[in-house]
């Protein structure tokens, strides 16, 4: 009996932990093969259809012409044994010969869960050109239905195009997306991570380059690069009836972290040098030379952190508003971001209509928008560095640097003061071509001494900058009660209003907190190095142990993930054991009695 029970246990254990690795090659494979490395399958879709929980599908280098779909439970892993589909080498899924119909992705996840998609290049999925009216929506990667525990990472997506000539008044609804996540069911989408993807050269008509829309609860958008598209870069949307009208108040993107992303040159004027045309959907705005494509846009989302992102050369830097009547974008924390050279404005909040019941949209509110420790440089057109439109309420702006194109008073605009209520302005630094007029809150009007702002380096150059040690600590956020925050901020879900790191990944606090997105420190200057050796770390990447090249006694250390979550801390003099960390990118902060150093490292 004991041997029988042991055998049952062994079989059960094997069933839980079994993992098979299969291979696809369109050069030497055949779908009649067994999928082994010596006998690969030919198509990605056939391989996907054979997988069981815990399996890995390696797709070997080549150009594949197919649409890949993960559909429901049959193509799902489990929480402990996800399915992983990964590119080995340069794997291209090319749709040059595929005509889009309806809304479909080159990779589509429809109601499937516990998946990892890693390392593909998706291209040339597009409507005929020219075309007068095509309501199809080609998408690079599409996620829809009821899904949980998805990781989509390291994919390159470009030339996803809808060439429709429709305008907003044409009665048609064309679109295209590089990445689109639609929470279009009552149970929605939970726990999705989009990491290290690139989306560029997409012609999106009425749609956005990288969008999360509808009933989505719990997400991370980290280290993605979205650039040179002819509409909005990143968009986080709620309350669109055509997504999930039955979801009610849950029909909104919520509880997420947006960190370390870059959004550059996303504009309705396109990029002719790259073959990206103007966007005819916004022809009237183009005729008036008025841009409206945001680098980052929240339209009806809530409880989202934007930390350490870069928004440059878009039409708008950041926008927090709500296009739907009587709806809100709420509880947004914008910290440690660089925002520069956007055509019209740096950050704009509130509904764009002065009336809440406007049938043309823009009647929503922006509530509890926290804008702390960001650096803005020359974002000026019809707007300015920071713009309050209509119905901005209970919001806070502090510790920022606003460096404008013209005078300091032009750095701020308040379109409708009577509707913008109970907003608090702390200390901010204001600068421009001249100092004139008034600005809200407690102000410092001096040149912040950015290192090279025209090239996008908004770090502080000298220790004499008025931005150094001029900030004030804002209250932690303790009212975001979803489990997502308890998991990512285990100190009772309390969220630091400033984060733990600045834009460059260095300690956010050196003495008193600075104004702006970067924290000035002399610790790595020449004088400091000569007086005391800097504790350099090696190797990088690292497998199990981080070593110090010098030792000045004991250092206290803290290791963070890229969301700013503290993972471990302690005291060490020569080495730190990290064998318990998963593979990935981390930040190590070392501190002695007088100095703090920060390093990014890769755990293999």
XYZ file of C-alpha atoms in Angstrom:
604
model
C 0.000 0.000 0.000
C 2.840 2.409 0.830
C 4.472 1.754 -2.529
C 1.111 2.242 -4.265
C 0.544 5.587 -2.511
C 4.088 6.656 -3.369
C 3.456 5.794 -7.009
C 0.211 7.802 -7.014
C 2.007 10.763 -5.450
C 4.783 10.557 -8.029
C 2.301 10.452 -10.910
C 0.322 13.363 -9.464
C 3.482 15.392 -8.967
C 4.571 14.727 -12.538
C 1.180 15.787 -13.872
C 1.392 19.112 -12.042
C 4.967 19.928 -12.994
C 5.301 18.311 -16.442
C 6.662 20.697 -19.036
C 7.277 19.981 -22.685
C 9.234 22.153 -25.080
C 8.199 22.166 -28.721
C 9.573 23.831 -31.835
C 8.229 25.494 -34.960
C 10.216 26.239 -38.126
C 8.710 27.292 -41.433
C 11.945 26.341 -43.184
C 12.239 22.707 -42.172
C 9.072 21.953 -40.232
C 5.968 19.947 -41.047
C 2.743 19.827 -39.057
C 2.813 16.029 -39.310
C 5.987 15.984 -37.205
C 6.076 15.561 -33.432
C 7.246 19.111 -32.636
C 10.597 18.120 -31.176
C 13.728 20.101 -31.947
C 14.722 17.486 -34.502
C 11.218 17.274 -35.990
C 9.622 20.723 -35.819
C 6.133 21.775 -36.710
C 5.655 24.223 -39.587
C 3.135 26.826 -38.411
C 2.779 28.746 -35.181
C -0.971 28.193 -34.991
C -0.620 24.436 -35.235
C 1.930 24.526 -32.448
C -0.314 26.687 -30.246
C -3.180 24.234 -30.700
C -1.071 21.346 -29.356
C 0.058 22.981 -26.128
C -0.882 21.975 -22.598
C -0.364 23.973 -19.380
C 3.329 24.455 -18.650
C 4.442 23.857 -22.229
C 6.885 26.085 -24.108
C 6.709 26.704 -27.840
C 9.948 27.946 -29.407
C 9.400 29.581 -32.793
C 12.594 29.589 -34.813
C 13.785 32.480 -36.967
C 11.932 33.155 -40.185
C 9.053 35.074 -41.735
C 5.617 33.584 -41.094
C 2.439 34.556 -42.938
C -0.415 33.661 -40.617
C -2.749 34.950 -37.948
C -2.245 33.317 -34.551
C -5.177 32.934 -32.152
C -5.347 31.746 -28.546
C -8.984 30.893 -27.979
C -10.527 30.161 -24.587
C -9.642 27.466 -22.090
C -8.263 25.060 -24.677
C -5.368 27.432 -25.380
C -4.815 28.482 -21.753
C -2.245 27.559 -19.170
C -2.824 27.565 -15.431
C -1.687 30.062 -12.813
C 1.128 27.758 -11.716
C 1.885 26.421 -15.205
C 1.457 29.131 -17.836
C 1.957 28.451 -21.519
C 4.908 30.285 -23.063
C 5.257 31.041 -26.774
C 8.554 32.691 -27.593
C 10.585 33.750 -30.598
C 14.063 32.279 -30.976
C 15.999 34.727 -33.110
C 14.303 37.136 -35.510
C 10.753 35.838 -35.933
C 8.525 37.984 -38.161
C 4.802 37.548 -38.621
C 4.137 39.394 -41.866
C 0.603 40.129 -43.088
C 1.405 41.730 -46.442
C -0.805 39.198 -48.200
C -3.626 39.188 -45.610
C -6.593 41.571 -45.995
C -8.025 42.663 -42.614
C -11.656 41.847 -41.866
C -13.421 43.052 -38.731
C -11.337 43.580 -35.598
C -8.538 41.057 -35.447
C -4.918 40.882 -34.330
C -1.979 39.196 -35.975
C -1.758 37.647 -32.527
C -5.187 37.456 -30.879
C -5.837 36.298 -27.320
C -9.575 35.732 -26.987
C -10.735 34.574 -23.578
C -7.488 32.713 -22.865
C -5.443 33.001 -19.665
C -2.049 32.231 -18.144
C 0.018 32.966 -21.239
C 3.415 34.498 -21.999
C 4.023 35.917 -25.489
C 7.644 36.923 -26.004
C 9.799 38.395 -28.732
C 7.869 38.565 -32.027
C 7.983 41.156 -34.790
C 4.554 41.866 -36.300
C 4.234 43.916 -39.471
C 2.330 44.986 -42.575
C -1.236 44.281 -41.479
C -3.151 46.946 -43.360
C -6.204 47.886 -45.367
C -5.859 48.603 -49.093
C -4.380 51.996 -49.922
C -6.082 54.187 -50.898
C -9.514 53.346 -49.543
C -12.447 55.666 -48.916
C -14.138 53.782 -46.094
C -12.874 50.651 -44.398
C -14.361 49.862 -40.999
C -11.955 46.983 -40.424
C -9.576 47.296 -37.484
C -6.212 45.626 -38.070
C -4.267 45.139 -34.826
C -0.806 43.870 -34.029
C -1.635 42.157 -30.723
C -5.267 42.004 -29.582
C -6.482 40.828 -26.170
C -10.236 40.526 -25.609
C -12.779 38.487 -23.679
C -12.340 37.170 -20.142
C -8.622 36.730 -19.424
C -6.245 36.686 -16.492
C -2.507 36.427 -15.881
C -1.102 37.471 -19.261
C 2.443 38.632 -20.022
C 3.137 40.242 -23.404
C 6.746 41.311 -23.705
C 9.583 42.226 -26.048
C 7.479 42.391 -29.199
C 8.111 44.808 -32.073
C 5.012 46.000 -33.933
C 4.956 48.318 -36.933
C 3.081 49.189 -40.113
C -0.330 48.266 -38.744
C -2.399 50.588 -40.913
C -5.907 51.686 -41.728
C -5.683 53.948 -44.774
C -9.307 55.084 -44.625
C -9.918 58.665 -45.710
C -12.859 58.996 -43.285
C -13.123 62.102 -41.133
C -14.988 62.485 -37.839
C -18.042 63.705 -39.744
C -18.125 60.914 -42.331
C -20.312 58.485 -40.390
C -17.747 55.687 -40.492
C -15.510 54.277 -37.773
C -12.176 53.011 -39.066
C -9.295 52.190 -36.776
C -6.054 50.293 -36.203
C -3.916 49.542 -33.141
C -0.422 48.329 -32.503
C -1.502 46.766 -29.197
C -5.125 46.729 -28.021
C -6.541 45.244 -24.817
C -10.350 45.273 -24.622
C -12.144 44.305 -21.429
C -15.432 43.612 -23.203
C -17.030 41.076 -20.838
C -18.574 41.225 -17.363
C -15.666 39.280 -15.843
C -13.165 41.333 -17.829
C -9.386 41.171 -17.941
C -7.241 40.929 -14.811
C -3.511 40.890 -14.141
C -1.980 41.711 -17.502
C 1.606 42.857 -17.990
C 2.853 44.563 -21.151
C 6.619 44.931 -20.914
C 9.355 46.015 -23.297
C 7.260 46.225 -26.464
C 7.809 48.681 -29.322
C 5.025 50.130 -31.500
C 5.860 52.449 -34.380
C 4.911 53.623 -37.887
C 1.235 52.777 -37.457
C -1.600 54.588 -39.269
C -4.423 54.317 -36.761
C -7.211 56.630 -38.023
C -9.672 57.072 -35.110
C -7.797 54.650 -32.826
C -4.668 54.677 -30.681
C -1.262 53.076 -30.974
C -1.254 51.251 -27.605
C -4.590 51.082 -25.823
C -6.250 49.489 -22.806
C -10.018 49.930 -22.882
C -12.969 48.780 -20.804
C -13.225 46.322 -17.933
C -9.544 45.853 -17.083
C -8.503 45.556 -13.437
C -4.838 45.224 -12.494
C -2.206 45.940 -15.137
C 1.428 46.902 -15.619
C 2.688 48.793 -18.662
C 6.458 48.950 -18.262
C 9.417 49.926 -20.464
C 7.489 50.115 -23.734
C 8.496 52.414 -26.603
C 5.721 53.931 -28.739
C 6.793 56.356 -31.436
C 6.114 57.836 -34.861
C 2.424 56.955 -35.112
C -0.317 59.288 -36.372
C -2.549 59.310 -33.311
C -2.358 58.908 -29.530
C 0.556 56.926 -28.073
C -0.725 55.255 -24.866
C -4.441 55.412 -24.042
C -6.302 54.147 -20.957
C -10.043 54.325 -21.544
C -13.338 53.883 -19.724
C -17.091 54.092 -20.254
C -17.291 53.469 -23.995
C -20.643 51.777 -24.584
C -19.413 49.835 -27.594
C -16.839 48.058 -25.400
C -18.912 46.803 -22.454
C -22.111 48.741 -21.806
C -23.328 45.934 -19.518
C -20.295 46.393 -17.251
C -21.607 49.633 -15.739
C -19.044 51.293 -13.464
C -16.584 48.465 -14.142
C -16.341 49.513 -17.777
C -13.095 51.357 -17.117
C -9.390 50.644 -16.975
C -8.290 50.747 -13.332
C -5.576 49.833 -10.858
C -2.403 49.915 -12.876
C 1.225 51.006 -13.039
C 2.634 52.760 -16.111
C 6.391 53.038 -15.632
C 9.539 53.620 -17.654
C 7.781 54.028 -21.000
C 8.714 56.366 -23.856
C 6.138 58.068 -26.070
C 7.725 60.114 -28.856
C 6.439 61.792 -32.045
C 2.883 60.509 -31.865
C 1.004 63.214 -33.742
C -1.958 63.614 -36.076
C 0.447 65.369 -38.454
C 2.272 62.073 -39.041
C 5.925 61.720 -39.905
C 6.439 62.113 -43.674
C 10.133 61.236 -43.420
C 9.116 57.731 -42.275
C 6.162 57.457 -44.646
C 3.580 58.047 -41.900
C 0.853 60.308 -43.381
C -1.302 62.942 -41.739
C -4.399 61.525 -40.061
C -7.507 62.418 -42.138
C -9.768 61.636 -39.180
C -8.592 64.956 -37.731
C -8.515 66.942 -40.954
C -10.202 70.003 -39.461
C -7.640 70.165 -36.638
C -4.802 69.719 -39.122
C -6.203 72.549 -41.221
C -6.093 74.750 -38.105
C -2.599 73.515 -37.176
C -3.928 72.222 -33.840
C -2.655 68.882 -32.590
C -4.548 66.639 -30.166
C -2.703 63.302 -29.978
C -1.431 62.724 -26.457
C 1.703 60.836 -25.590
C -0.199 59.431 -22.586
C -3.975 59.819 -22.271
C -6.401 58.685 -19.589
C -10.007 58.971 -20.754
C -12.217 57.608 -17.997
C -9.661 55.432 -16.192
C -8.888 55.482 -12.479
C -6.256 54.544 -9.905
C -3.237 54.627 -12.215
C 0.377 55.558 -11.445
C 2.509 57.184 -14.169
C 6.097 57.003 -12.938
C 9.375 57.650 -14.740
C 7.980 57.961 -18.258
C 9.117 60.200 -21.105
C 6.728 62.111 -23.363
C 8.324 64.183 -26.126
C 7.426 65.665 -29.512
C 3.831 64.465 -29.371
C 0.907 66.853 -29.827
C 0.161 66.698 -26.082
C 2.426 65.388 -23.335
C -0.079 63.918 -20.851
C -3.860 64.278 -20.837
C -6.219 63.320 -18.005
C -9.862 63.885 -18.924
C -13.116 62.152 -19.740
C -14.938 62.372 -23.043
C -18.162 60.819 -21.762
C -20.898 62.878 -20.138
C -20.895 62.974 -16.315
C -18.030 60.467 -16.101
C -14.653 60.899 -14.410
C -10.994 60.211 -14.781
C -9.941 59.938 -11.160
C -7.123 59.074 -8.775
C -4.145 59.521 -11.065
C -0.615 59.826 -9.672
C 1.840 61.412 -12.146
C 5.393 61.404 -10.741
C 9.002 61.589 -11.943
C 8.236 62.047 -15.645
C 10.112 64.000 -18.335
C 7.792 66.017 -20.594
C 9.387 68.150 -23.283
C 8.918 69.666 -26.746
C 5.318 68.549 -27.153
C 3.510 70.684 -29.697
C 0.564 72.048 -27.689
C 0.995 71.397 -23.955
C 2.747 69.421 -21.259
C -0.104 68.124 -19.101
C -3.765 68.960 -19.627
C -6.553 67.896 -17.275
C -10.339 68.079 -17.204
C -13.133 67.740 -19.738
C -12.701 69.679 -22.960
C -16.328 70.841 -23.060
C -17.587 73.565 -20.743
C -20.907 71.710 -20.292
C -21.256 68.224 -18.841
C -24.140 67.192 -21.110
C -22.435 68.197 -24.347
C -23.661 65.700 -26.998
C -20.344 66.071 -28.840
C -18.376 64.742 -25.850
C -15.840 66.189 -23.457
C -18.331 66.549 -20.614
C -16.443 64.523 -18.034
C -14.441 65.508 -14.946
C -10.875 65.037 -13.694
C -10.831 64.331 -9.954
C -7.918 63.758 -7.571
C -5.132 64.198 -10.113
C -1.767 64.300 -8.310
C 1.081 65.860 -10.316
C 4.338 65.683 -8.344
C 8.038 65.904 -9.189
C 7.861 66.121 -12.963
C 10.104 68.129 -15.287
C 8.473 70.083 -18.135
C 10.296 71.908 -20.906
C 8.858 74.047 -23.722
C 5.473 72.450 -24.335
C 3.552 75.357 -25.799
C 0.965 75.792 -28.556
C -2.723 76.396 -27.991
C -2.063 75.219 -24.438
C 0.910 75.487 -22.105
C 3.042 73.518 -19.649
C 0.092 72.777 -17.347
C -3.533 73.364 -18.348
C -6.730 73.002 -16.343
C -9.708 72.784 -18.705
C -13.135 72.152 -17.140
C -14.208 70.433 -13.915
C -10.790 69.696 -12.440
C -11.442 68.931 -8.785
C -9.589 67.986 -5.589
C -6.245 67.846 -7.389
C -2.696 68.653 -6.274
C 0.307 70.052 -8.155
C 3.657 70.299 -6.346
C 7.420 69.837 -6.655
C 7.423 70.268 -10.443
C 9.662 72.276 -12.751
C 7.809 74.187 -15.476
C 10.228 75.697 -18.017
C 8.148 77.458 -20.646
C 8.622 78.801 -24.144
C 7.645 82.356 -23.198
C 6.936 84.065 -19.864
C 6.478 82.288 -16.547
C 2.815 83.314 -16.331
C 2.179 81.644 -19.708
C 3.288 78.293 -18.276
C -0.133 77.821 -16.664
C -3.652 78.139 -18.040
C -6.969 77.796 -16.235
C -9.734 77.736 -18.849
C -12.743 77.665 -16.524
C -11.865 78.724 -12.954
C -15.459 78.536 -11.726
C -15.660 74.813 -12.515
C -12.151 73.925 -11.314
C -12.567 73.619 -7.562
C -10.688 72.617 -4.408
C -7.335 72.271 -6.149
C -4.081 72.739 -4.266
C -0.855 74.191 -5.641
C 2.291 73.597 -3.616
C 5.798 74.787 -4.396
C 6.794 74.597 -8.067
C 9.631 76.163 -10.035
C 8.588 78.345 -12.993
C 10.886 79.652 -15.706
C 10.748 80.933 -19.262
C 12.041 83.638 -21.554
C 10.892 86.224 -19.017
C 9.469 86.464 -15.497
C 6.123 88.225 -15.519
C 2.602 87.921 -14.180
C 1.484 85.499 -11.499
C 1.480 81.726 -11.106
C -0.506 79.604 -8.645
C 0.819 78.349 -5.336
C 4.187 79.003 -3.783
C 6.589 79.740 -6.614
C 10.299 79.779 -7.315
C 11.183 81.768 -10.436
C 14.745 80.834 -11.310
C 16.481 78.919 -14.072
C 16.604 75.254 -12.955
C 19.873 74.708 -14.884
C 18.922 71.639 -16.883
C 21.950 69.901 -18.408
C 20.815 69.870 -22.063
C 17.064 70.441 -22.293
C 16.892 70.907 -26.063
C 18.197 67.352 -26.410
C 15.885 66.066 -23.701
C 18.311 65.880 -20.769
C 16.352 67.504 -17.957
C 18.758 66.487 -15.205
C 20.037 69.287 -12.972
C 23.516 70.496 -13.952
C 24.881 72.264 -10.879
C 24.571 72.139 -7.120
C 23.505 75.800 -7.149
C 20.160 75.073 -8.824
C 17.184 76.473 -6.937
C 15.383 73.158 -7.511
C 17.667 71.258 -5.138
C 16.219 70.498 -1.686
C 13.280 72.826 -2.408
C 10.513 70.235 -2.435
C 8.084 69.127 0.221
C 6.820 65.691 1.136
C 3.273 65.018 -0.038
C 0.902 62.680 1.750
C 1.093 59.004 0.910
C -1.928 57.569 -0.859
C -3.813 55.199 1.427
C -7.289 55.158 -0.120
C -6.612 52.902 -3.114
C -7.979 49.691 -1.670
C -7.841 47.138 -4.468
C -5.810 43.964 -3.837
C -3.493 45.072 -6.651
C -2.083 47.815 -4.424
C -1.721 45.563 -1.387
C 0.280 43.151 -3.557
C 2.550 45.756 -5.145
C 2.895 47.964 -2.056
C 2.838 45.469 0.816
C 3.188 48.149 3.498
C -0.571 48.100 4.003
C -1.056 49.213 0.409
C 0.326 52.662 1.231
C 1.688 54.319 -1.918
C 4.477 56.874 -1.676
C 3.413 60.072 -3.418
C 6.936 60.393 -4.843
C 7.956 56.804 -5.530
C 11.235 55.373 -4.294
C 13.369 56.310 -7.323
C 13.713 59.351 -9.524
C 13.490 59.392 -13.323
C 17.022 57.987 -13.645
C 16.504 55.138 -11.202
C 18.427 56.838 -8.402
C 17.206 57.311 -4.855
C 14.304 59.768 -4.826
C 15.418 61.260 -1.518
C 18.864 62.799 -1.097
C 18.617 65.121 1.896
C 15.375 67.050 1.216
C 13.497 66.051 -1.912
C 14.272 68.178 -4.991
C 11.859 69.754 -7.427
C 11.532 68.014 -10.774
C 11.884 64.420 -11.925
C 15.567 63.866 -11.146
C 17.241 64.038 -7.753
C 20.557 65.869 -7.786
C 23.486 64.102 -6.133
C 27.203 64.807 -6.036
C 28.003 61.293 -4.858
C 29.347 60.215 -8.253
C 31.239 63.432 -8.954
C 35.025 63.547 -9.408
C 35.641 65.094 -6.014
C 33.619 62.429 -4.261
C 35.319 59.599 -6.119
C 38.749 60.907 -5.158
C 37.824 61.202 -1.499
C 36.094 57.847 -1.190
C 35.937 54.942 -3.672
C 32.527 54.282 -5.130
C 31.344 50.728 -4.329
C 31.068 49.418 -7.902
C 29.131 46.177 -8.292
C 29.831 43.167 -10.510
C 29.055 41.057 -12.462
C 26.146 42.356 -14.572
C 24.182 40.310 -15.550
C 24.386 38.401 -12.299
C 23.287 34.887 -11.429
C 23.405 34.439 -7.651
C 25.802 36.905 -5.976
C 26.465 40.644 -6.384
C 30.026 41.552 -5.361
C 31.456 44.974 -4.418
C 34.747 46.134 -5.954
C 35.583 48.131 -2.830
C 34.510 48.059 0.780
C 34.285 50.894 3.260
C 32.600 48.845 5.938
C 28.985 47.811 5.929
C 26.416 49.147 3.470
C 22.689 49.008 3.898
C 21.057 47.822 0.708
C 17.584 47.694 -0.786
C 16.521 45.935 -3.982
C 13.491 47.160 -5.936
C 11.682 45.922 -9.015
C 10.925 48.393 -11.814
C 7.551 49.305 -10.332
C 9.339 50.630 -7.239
C 8.233 47.714 -5.092
C 10.747 46.935 -2.328
C 11.745 43.267 -2.562
C 14.492 42.812 0.000
C 16.855 44.790 2.202
C 19.698 44.207 4.613
C 23.318 44.946 5.556
C 26.327 43.731 3.545
C 30.046 44.471 3.275
C 31.308 42.526 0.255
C 28.460 40.670 -1.423
C 24.692 40.273 -1.626
C 22.958 36.960 -2.300
C 20.135 37.257 -4.857
C 19.558 33.630 -5.853
C 15.945 33.882 -4.672
C 15.057 36.597 -7.218
C 13.393 35.716 -10.484
C 15.128 36.544 -13.757
C 14.586 40.185 -14.678
C 15.751 43.780 -14.313
C 16.133 45.279 -10.817
C 17.489 48.342 -9.051
C 19.987 48.062 -6.186
C 20.324 50.978 -3.764
C 23.428 51.056 -1.544
C 23.803 53.461 1.355
C 26.470 54.240 3.918
C 26.546 56.950 6.574
C 26.914 59.806 4.076
C 26.138 58.630 0.538
C 23.639 56.740 -1.581
C 24.335 54.905 -4.853
C 21.895 53.199 -7.217
C 22.547 50.563 -9.873
C 20.383 48.710 -12.343
C 21.248 45.036 -12.757
C 19.986 42.027 -14.674
C 19.275 38.796 -12.784
C 19.766 35.779 -15.031
